[in-house]
Coordinates of N, CA and C in Angstrom, one line a residue:
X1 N -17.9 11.5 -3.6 CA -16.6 11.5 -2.9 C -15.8 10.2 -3.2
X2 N -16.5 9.1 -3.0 CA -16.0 7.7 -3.6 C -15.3 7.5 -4.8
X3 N -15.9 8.0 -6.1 CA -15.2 8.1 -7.0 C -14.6 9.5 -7.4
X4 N -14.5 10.1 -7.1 CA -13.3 11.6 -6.8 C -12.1 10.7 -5.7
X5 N -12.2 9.7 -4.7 CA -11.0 9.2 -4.6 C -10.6 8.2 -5.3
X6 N -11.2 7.5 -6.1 CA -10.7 6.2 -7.4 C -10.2 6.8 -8.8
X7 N -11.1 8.4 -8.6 CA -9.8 9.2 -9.6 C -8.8 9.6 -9.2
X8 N -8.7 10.3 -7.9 CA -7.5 10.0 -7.3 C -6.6 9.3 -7.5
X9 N -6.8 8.2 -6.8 CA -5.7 6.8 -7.2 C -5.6 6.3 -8.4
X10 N -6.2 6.6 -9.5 CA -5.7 6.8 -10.8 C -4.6 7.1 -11.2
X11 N -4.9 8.8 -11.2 CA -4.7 9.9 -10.9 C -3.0 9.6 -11.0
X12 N -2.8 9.0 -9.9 CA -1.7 9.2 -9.2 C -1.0 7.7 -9.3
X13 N -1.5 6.4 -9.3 CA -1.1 5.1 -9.8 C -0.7 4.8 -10.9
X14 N -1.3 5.5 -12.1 CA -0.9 4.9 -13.0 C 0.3 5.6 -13.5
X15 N 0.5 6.6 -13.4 CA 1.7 7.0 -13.7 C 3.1 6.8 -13.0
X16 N 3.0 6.2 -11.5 CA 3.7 5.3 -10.8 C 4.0 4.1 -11.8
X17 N 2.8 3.3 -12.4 CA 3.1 1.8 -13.1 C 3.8 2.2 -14.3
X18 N 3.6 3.3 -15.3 CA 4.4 3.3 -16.3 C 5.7 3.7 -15.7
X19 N 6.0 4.4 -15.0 CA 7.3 4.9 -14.4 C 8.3 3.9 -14.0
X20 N 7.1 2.5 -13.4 CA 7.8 1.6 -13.1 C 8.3 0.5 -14.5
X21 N 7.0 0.6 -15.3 CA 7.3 -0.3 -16.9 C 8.7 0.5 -17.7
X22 N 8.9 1.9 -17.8 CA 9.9 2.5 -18.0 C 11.7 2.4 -17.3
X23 N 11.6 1.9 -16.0 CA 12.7 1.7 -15.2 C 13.4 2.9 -14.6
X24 N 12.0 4.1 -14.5 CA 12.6 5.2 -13.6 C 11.9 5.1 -12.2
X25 N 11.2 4.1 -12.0 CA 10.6 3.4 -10.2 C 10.9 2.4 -10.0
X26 N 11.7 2.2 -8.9 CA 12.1 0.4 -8.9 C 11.0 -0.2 -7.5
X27 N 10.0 -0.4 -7.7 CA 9.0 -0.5 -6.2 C 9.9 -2.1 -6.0
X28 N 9.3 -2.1 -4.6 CA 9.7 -3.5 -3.9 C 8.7 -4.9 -4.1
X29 N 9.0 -5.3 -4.8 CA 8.0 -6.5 -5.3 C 7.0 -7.1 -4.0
X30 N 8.2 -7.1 -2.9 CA 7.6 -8.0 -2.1 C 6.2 -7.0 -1.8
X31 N 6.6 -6.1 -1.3 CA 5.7 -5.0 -0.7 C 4.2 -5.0 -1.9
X32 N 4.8 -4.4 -2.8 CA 3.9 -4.6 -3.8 C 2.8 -5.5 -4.5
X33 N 3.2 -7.0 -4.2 CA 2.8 -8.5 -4.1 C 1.3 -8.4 -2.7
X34 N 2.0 -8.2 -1.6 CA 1.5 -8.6 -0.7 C 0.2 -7.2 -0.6
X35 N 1.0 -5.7 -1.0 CA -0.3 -5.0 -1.1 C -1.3 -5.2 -2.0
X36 N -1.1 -6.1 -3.3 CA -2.6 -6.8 -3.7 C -3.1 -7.7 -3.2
X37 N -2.5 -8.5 -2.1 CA -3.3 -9.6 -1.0 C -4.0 -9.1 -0.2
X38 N -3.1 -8.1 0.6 CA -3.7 -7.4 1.6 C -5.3 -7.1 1.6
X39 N -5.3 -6.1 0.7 CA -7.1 -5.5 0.2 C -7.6 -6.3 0.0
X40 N -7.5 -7.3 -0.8 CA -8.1 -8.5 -1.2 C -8.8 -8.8 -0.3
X41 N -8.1 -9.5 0.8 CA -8.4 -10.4 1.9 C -9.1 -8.8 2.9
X42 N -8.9 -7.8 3.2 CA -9.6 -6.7 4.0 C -11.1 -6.3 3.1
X43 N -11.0 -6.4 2.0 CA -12.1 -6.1 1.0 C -13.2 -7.2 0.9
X44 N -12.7 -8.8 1.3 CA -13.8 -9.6 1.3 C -13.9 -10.0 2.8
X45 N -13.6 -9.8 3.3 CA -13.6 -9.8 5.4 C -14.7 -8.9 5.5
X46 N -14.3 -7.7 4.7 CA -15.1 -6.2 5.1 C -17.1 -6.6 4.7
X47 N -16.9 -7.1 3.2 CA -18.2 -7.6 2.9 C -18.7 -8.9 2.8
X48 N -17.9 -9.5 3.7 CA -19.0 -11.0 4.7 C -19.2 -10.1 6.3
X49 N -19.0 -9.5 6.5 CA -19.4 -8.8 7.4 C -20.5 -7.9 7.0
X50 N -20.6 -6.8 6.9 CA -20.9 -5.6 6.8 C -21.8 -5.5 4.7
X51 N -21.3 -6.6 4.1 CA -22.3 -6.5 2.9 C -21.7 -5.2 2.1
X52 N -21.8 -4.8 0.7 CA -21.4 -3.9 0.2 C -22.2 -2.7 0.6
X53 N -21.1 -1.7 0.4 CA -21.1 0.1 0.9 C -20.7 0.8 -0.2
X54 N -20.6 1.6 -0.3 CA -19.7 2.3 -1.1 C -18.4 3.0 -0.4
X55 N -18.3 3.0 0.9 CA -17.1 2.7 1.5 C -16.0 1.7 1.3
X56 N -16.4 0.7 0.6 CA -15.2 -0.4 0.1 C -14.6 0.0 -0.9
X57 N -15.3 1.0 -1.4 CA -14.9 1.7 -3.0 C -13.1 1.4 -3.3
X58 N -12.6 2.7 -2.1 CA -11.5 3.0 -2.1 C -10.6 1.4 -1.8
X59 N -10.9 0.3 -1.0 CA -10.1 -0.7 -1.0 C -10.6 -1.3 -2.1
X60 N -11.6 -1.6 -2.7 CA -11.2 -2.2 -3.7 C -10.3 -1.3 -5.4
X61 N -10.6 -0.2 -5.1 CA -9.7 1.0 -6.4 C -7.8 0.0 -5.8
X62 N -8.0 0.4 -4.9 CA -6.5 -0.1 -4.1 C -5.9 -1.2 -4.4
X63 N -7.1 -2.0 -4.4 CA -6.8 -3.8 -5.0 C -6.6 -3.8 -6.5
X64 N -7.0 -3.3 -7.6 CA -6.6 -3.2 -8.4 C -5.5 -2.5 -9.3
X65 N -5.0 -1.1 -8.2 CA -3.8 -0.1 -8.7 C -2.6 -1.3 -8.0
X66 N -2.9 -1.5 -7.1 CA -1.4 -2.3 -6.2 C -1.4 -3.4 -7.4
X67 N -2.1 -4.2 -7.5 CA -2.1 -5.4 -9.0 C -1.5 -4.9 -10.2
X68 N -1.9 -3.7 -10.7 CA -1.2 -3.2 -12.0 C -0.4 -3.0 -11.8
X69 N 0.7 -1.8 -10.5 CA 2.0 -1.9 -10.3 C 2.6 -3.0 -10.0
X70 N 2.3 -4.2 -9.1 CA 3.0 -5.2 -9.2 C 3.3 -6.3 -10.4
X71 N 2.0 -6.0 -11.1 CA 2.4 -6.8 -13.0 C 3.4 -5.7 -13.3
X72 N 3.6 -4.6 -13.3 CA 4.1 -3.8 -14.4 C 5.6 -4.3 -13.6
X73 N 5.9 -4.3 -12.5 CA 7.2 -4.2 -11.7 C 7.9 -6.2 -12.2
X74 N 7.1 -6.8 -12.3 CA 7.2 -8.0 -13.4 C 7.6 -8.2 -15.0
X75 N 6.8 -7.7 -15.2 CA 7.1 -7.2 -16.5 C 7.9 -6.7 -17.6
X76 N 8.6 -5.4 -16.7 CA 9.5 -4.4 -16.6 C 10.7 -5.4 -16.1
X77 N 12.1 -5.1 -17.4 CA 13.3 -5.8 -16.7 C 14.1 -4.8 -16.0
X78 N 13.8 -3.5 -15.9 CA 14.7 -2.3 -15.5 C 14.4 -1.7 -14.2
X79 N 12.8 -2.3 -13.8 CA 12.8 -1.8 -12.5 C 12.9 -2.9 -11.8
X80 N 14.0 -3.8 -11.7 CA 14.3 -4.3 -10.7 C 14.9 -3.8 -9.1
X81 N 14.2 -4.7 -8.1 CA 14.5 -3.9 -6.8 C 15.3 -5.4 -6.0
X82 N 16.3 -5.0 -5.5 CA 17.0 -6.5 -5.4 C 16.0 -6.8 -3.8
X83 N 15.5 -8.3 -3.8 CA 15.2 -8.4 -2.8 C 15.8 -9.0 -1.3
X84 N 15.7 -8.3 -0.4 CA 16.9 -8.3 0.7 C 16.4 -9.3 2.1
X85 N 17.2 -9.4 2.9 CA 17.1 -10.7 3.6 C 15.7 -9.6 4.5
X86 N 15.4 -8.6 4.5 CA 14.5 -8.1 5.8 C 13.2 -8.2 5.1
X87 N 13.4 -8.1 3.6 CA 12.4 -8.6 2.8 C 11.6 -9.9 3.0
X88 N 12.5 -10.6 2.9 CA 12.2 -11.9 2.9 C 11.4 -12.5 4.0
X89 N 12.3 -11.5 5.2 CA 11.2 -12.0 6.6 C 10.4 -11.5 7.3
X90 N 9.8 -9.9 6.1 CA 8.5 -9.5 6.9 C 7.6 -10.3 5.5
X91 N 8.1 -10.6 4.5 CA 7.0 -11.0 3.4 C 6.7 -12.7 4.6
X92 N 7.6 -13.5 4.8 CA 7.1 -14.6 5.8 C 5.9 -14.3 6.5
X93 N 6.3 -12.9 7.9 CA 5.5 -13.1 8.5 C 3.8 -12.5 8.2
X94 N 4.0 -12.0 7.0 CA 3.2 -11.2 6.2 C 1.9 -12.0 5.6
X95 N 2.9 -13.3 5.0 CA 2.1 -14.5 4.4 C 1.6 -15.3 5.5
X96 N 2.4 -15.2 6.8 CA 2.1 -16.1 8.1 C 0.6 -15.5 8.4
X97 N 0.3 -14.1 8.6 CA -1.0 -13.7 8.7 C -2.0 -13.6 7.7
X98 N -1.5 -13.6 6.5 CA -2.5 -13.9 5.2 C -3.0 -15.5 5.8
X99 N -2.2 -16.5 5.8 CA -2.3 -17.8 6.1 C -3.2 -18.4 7.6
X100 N -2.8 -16.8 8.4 CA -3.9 -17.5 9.9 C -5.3 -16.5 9.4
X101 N -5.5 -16.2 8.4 CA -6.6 -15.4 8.5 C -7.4 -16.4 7.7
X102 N -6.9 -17.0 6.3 CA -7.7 -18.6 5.9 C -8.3 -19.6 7.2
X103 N -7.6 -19.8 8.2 CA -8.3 -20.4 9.1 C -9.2 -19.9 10.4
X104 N -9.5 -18.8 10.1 CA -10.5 -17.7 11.2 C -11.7 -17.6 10.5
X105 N -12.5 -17.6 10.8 CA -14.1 -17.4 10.2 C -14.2 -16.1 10.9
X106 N -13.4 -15.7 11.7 CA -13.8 -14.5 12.5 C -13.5 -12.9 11.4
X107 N -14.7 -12.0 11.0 CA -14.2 -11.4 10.2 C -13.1 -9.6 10.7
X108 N -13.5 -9.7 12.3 CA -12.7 -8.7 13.0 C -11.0 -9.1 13.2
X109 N -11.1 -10.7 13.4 CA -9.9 -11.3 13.7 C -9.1 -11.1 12.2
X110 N -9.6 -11.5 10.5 CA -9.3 -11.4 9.5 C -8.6 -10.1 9.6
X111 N -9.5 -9.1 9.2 CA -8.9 -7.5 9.5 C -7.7 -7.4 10.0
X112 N -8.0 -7.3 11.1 CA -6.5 -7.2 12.3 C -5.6 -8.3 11.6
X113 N -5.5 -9.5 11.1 CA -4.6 -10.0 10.5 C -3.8 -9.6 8.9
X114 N -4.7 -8.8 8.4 CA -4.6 -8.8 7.2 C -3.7 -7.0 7.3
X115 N -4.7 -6.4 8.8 CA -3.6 -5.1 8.9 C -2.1 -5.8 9.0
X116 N -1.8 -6.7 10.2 CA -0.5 -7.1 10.3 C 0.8 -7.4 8.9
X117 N -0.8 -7.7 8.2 CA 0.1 -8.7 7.2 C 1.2 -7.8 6.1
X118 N -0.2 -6.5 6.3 CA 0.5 -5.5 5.2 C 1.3 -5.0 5.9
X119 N 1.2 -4.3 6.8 CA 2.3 -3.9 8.1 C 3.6 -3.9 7.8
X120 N 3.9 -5.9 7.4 CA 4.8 -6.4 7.3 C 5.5 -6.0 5.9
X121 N 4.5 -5.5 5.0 CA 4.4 -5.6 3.8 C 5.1 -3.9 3.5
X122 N 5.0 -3.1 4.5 CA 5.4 -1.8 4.2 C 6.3 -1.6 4.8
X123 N 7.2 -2.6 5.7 CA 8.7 -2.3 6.4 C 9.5 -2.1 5.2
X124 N 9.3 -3.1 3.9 CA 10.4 -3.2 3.6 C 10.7 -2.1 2.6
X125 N 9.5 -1.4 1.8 CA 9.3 -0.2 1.3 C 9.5 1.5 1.8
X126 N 9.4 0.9 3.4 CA 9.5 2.2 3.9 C 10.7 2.2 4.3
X127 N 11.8 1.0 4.4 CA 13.1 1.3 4.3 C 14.2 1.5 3.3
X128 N 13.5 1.3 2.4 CA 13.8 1.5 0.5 C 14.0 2.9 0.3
X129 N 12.6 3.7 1.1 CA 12.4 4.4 0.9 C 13.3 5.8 1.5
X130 N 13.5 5.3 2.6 CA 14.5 6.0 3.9 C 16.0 6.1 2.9
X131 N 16.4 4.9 2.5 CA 17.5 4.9 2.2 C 18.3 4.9 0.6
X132 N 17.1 5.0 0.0 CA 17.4 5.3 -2.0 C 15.7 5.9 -2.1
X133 N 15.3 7.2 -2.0 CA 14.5 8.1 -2.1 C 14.0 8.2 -3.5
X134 N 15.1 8.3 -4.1 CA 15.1 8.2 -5.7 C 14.8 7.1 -6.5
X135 N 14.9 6.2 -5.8 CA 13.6 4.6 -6.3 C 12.6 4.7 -6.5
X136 N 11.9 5.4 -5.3 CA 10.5 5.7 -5.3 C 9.8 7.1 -6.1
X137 N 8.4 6.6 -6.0 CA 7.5 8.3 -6.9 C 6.5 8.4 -5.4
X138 N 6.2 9.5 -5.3 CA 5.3 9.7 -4.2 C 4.1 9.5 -4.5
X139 N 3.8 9.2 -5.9 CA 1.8 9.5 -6.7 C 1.4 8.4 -5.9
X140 N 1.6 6.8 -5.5 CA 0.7 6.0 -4.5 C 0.4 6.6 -3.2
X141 N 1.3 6.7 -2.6 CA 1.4 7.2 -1.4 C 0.4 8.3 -1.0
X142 N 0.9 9.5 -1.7 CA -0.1 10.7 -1.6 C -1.4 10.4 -2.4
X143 N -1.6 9.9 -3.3 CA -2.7 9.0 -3.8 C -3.8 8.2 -2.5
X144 N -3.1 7.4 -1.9 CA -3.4 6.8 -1.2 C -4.3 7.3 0.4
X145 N -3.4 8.6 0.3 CA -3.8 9.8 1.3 C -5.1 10.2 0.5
X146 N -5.3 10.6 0.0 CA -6.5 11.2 -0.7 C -7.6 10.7 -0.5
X147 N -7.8 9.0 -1.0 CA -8.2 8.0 -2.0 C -9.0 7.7 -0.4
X148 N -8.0 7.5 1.0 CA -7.9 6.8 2.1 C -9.7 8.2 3.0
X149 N -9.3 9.3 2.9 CA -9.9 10.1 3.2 C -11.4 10.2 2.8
X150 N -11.3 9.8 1.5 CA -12.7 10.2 0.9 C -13.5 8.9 1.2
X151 N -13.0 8.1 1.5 CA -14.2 6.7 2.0 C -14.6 7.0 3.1
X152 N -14.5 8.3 4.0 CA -15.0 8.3 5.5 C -16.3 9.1 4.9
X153 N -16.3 10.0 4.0 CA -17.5 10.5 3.4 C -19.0 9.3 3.1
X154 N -18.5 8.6 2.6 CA -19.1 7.2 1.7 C -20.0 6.1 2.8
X155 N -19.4 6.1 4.0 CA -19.7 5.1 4.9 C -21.1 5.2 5.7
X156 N -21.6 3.8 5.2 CA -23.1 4.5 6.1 C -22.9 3.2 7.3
X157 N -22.1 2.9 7.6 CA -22.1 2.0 8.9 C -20.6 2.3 9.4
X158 N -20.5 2.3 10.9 CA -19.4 2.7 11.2 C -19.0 1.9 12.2
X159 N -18.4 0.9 12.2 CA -17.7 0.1 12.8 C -16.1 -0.5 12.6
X160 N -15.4 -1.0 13.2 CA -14.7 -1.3 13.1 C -14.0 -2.2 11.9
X161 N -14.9 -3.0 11.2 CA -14.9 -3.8 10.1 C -14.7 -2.7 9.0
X162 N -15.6 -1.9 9.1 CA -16.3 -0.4 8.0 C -14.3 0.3 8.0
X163 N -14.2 0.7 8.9 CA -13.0 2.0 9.1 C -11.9 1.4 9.4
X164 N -11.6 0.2 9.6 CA -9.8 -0.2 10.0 C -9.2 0.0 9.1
X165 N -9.5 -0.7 7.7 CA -8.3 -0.7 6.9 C -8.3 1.0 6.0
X166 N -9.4 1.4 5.6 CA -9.7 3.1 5.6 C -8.1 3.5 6.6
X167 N -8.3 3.5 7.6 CA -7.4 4.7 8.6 C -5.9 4.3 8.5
X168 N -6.4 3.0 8.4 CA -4.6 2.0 8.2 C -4.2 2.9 7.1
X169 N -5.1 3.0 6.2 CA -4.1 3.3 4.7 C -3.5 4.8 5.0
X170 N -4.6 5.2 5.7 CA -4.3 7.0 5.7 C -2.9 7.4 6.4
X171 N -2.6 6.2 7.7 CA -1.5 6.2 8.5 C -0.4 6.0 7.4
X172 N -0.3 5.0 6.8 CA 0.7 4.5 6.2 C 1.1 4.9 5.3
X173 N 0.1 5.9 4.2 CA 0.3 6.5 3.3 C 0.9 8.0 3.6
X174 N 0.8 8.4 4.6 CA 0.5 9.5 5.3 C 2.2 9.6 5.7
X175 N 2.7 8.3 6.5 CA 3.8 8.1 6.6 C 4.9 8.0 5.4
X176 N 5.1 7.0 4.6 CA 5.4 7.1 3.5 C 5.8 8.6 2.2
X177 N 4.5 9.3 2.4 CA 5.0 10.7 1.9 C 5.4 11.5 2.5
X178 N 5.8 11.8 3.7 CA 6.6 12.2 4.7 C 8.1 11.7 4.3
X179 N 7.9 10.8 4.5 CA 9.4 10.4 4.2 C 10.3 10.5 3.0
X180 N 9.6 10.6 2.1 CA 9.9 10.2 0.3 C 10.1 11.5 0.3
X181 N 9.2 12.6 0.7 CA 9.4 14.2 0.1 C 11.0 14.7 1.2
X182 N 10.7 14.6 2.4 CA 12.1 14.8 3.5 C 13.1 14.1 3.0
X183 N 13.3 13.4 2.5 CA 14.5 12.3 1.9 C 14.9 13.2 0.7
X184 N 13.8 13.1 -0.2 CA 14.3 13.5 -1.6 C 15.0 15.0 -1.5
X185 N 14.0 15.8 -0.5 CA 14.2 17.4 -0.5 C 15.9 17.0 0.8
X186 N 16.3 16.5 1.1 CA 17.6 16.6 1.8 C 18.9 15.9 0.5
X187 N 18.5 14.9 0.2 CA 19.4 14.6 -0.9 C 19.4 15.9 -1.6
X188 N 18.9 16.1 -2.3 CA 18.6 17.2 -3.0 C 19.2 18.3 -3.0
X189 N 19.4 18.7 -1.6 CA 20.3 19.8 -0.9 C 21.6 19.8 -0.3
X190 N 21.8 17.9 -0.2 CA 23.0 18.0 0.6 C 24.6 18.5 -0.3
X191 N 25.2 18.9 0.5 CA 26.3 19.6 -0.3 C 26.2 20.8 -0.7
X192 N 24.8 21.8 -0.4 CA 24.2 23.0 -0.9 C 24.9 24.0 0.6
X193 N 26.0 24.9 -0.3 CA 26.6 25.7 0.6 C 25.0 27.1 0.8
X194 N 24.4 27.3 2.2 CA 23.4 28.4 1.6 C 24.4 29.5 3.0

């Protein structure tokens, strides 16, 4: 099931990154940036705790797709996404919890900081997304859903360290394609005499 969801997020990421190297995705850098910190920092919290599983599978597939779309959204001069003042101050408080989690040895306290951080990290996306629909592709998101599910299969310890960032993703990705498909499918129609 572990790797049925890293094909998954394949699957469904990389054709987001060329979309984005192309300049028909404009992702939010900031968002983007901080979702390869995020894992990072939930993926080595997870195993000074808890030691490798095959439950980390899916955060670390995640750490590496968010990294290739944020190179590609660099790279790429067409998908530029202009960055906005609300940007600016959830990536702060985003980096403010990446930065109190360097000083916690605690690896439950890390987590919960590193959930915050991304948190922060997906305001500014999920209002991108509310309000130019057509910026975004839904393959992470629903990807994400997938990818987020199949690590509950995988897990042979169940704790809180084990399952936070797992369920975080499933919320947030879960959220996100809700919105992207209702946005797109109303644009889509508005002005449609039925």
């Amino acid at each position: 099931m572990v790797f049925l969801g890293a094909l998954i997020s394949i699957f469904f990421n990389v054709p987001y990154a060329i979309g984005t190297l192309k300049g028909k995705v404009h992702p939010n850098r900031v968002s983007w940036f901080l979702w390869t910190v995020v894992p990072l920092i939930a993926f080595s919290a997870s195993i000074s705790q808890t030691g490798w599983n095959w439950g980390e599978f899916p955060v670390l597939t995640t750490l590496i797709l968010t990294g290739l779309i944020f190179l590609s959204s660099i790279i790429s001069k067409k998908s530029y996404w202009l960055v906005s003042r609300i940007d600016i101050y959830c990536g702060f408080f985003s980096v403010l919890a990446i930065v109190l989690w360097i000083f916690t040895h605690d690896a439950n306290l890390a987590l919960i900081l590193s959930l915050l951080a991304d948190f922060f990290a997906f305001i500014p996306t999920i209002i991108k997304a509310w309000n130019h629909p057509e910026t975004e592709g839904l393959g992470p998101y629903l990807g994400g859903v997938l990818n987020a599910l199949t690590s509950f299969f995988a897990f042979s310890v169940w704790n809180f360290a084990s399952l936070a960032f797992p369920i975080y993703l499933l919320v947030v990705n879960s959220i996100l394609t809700v919105v992207i498909l209702k946005k797109t499918k109303f644009k889509a129609n508005k002005g449609v005499i039925k």
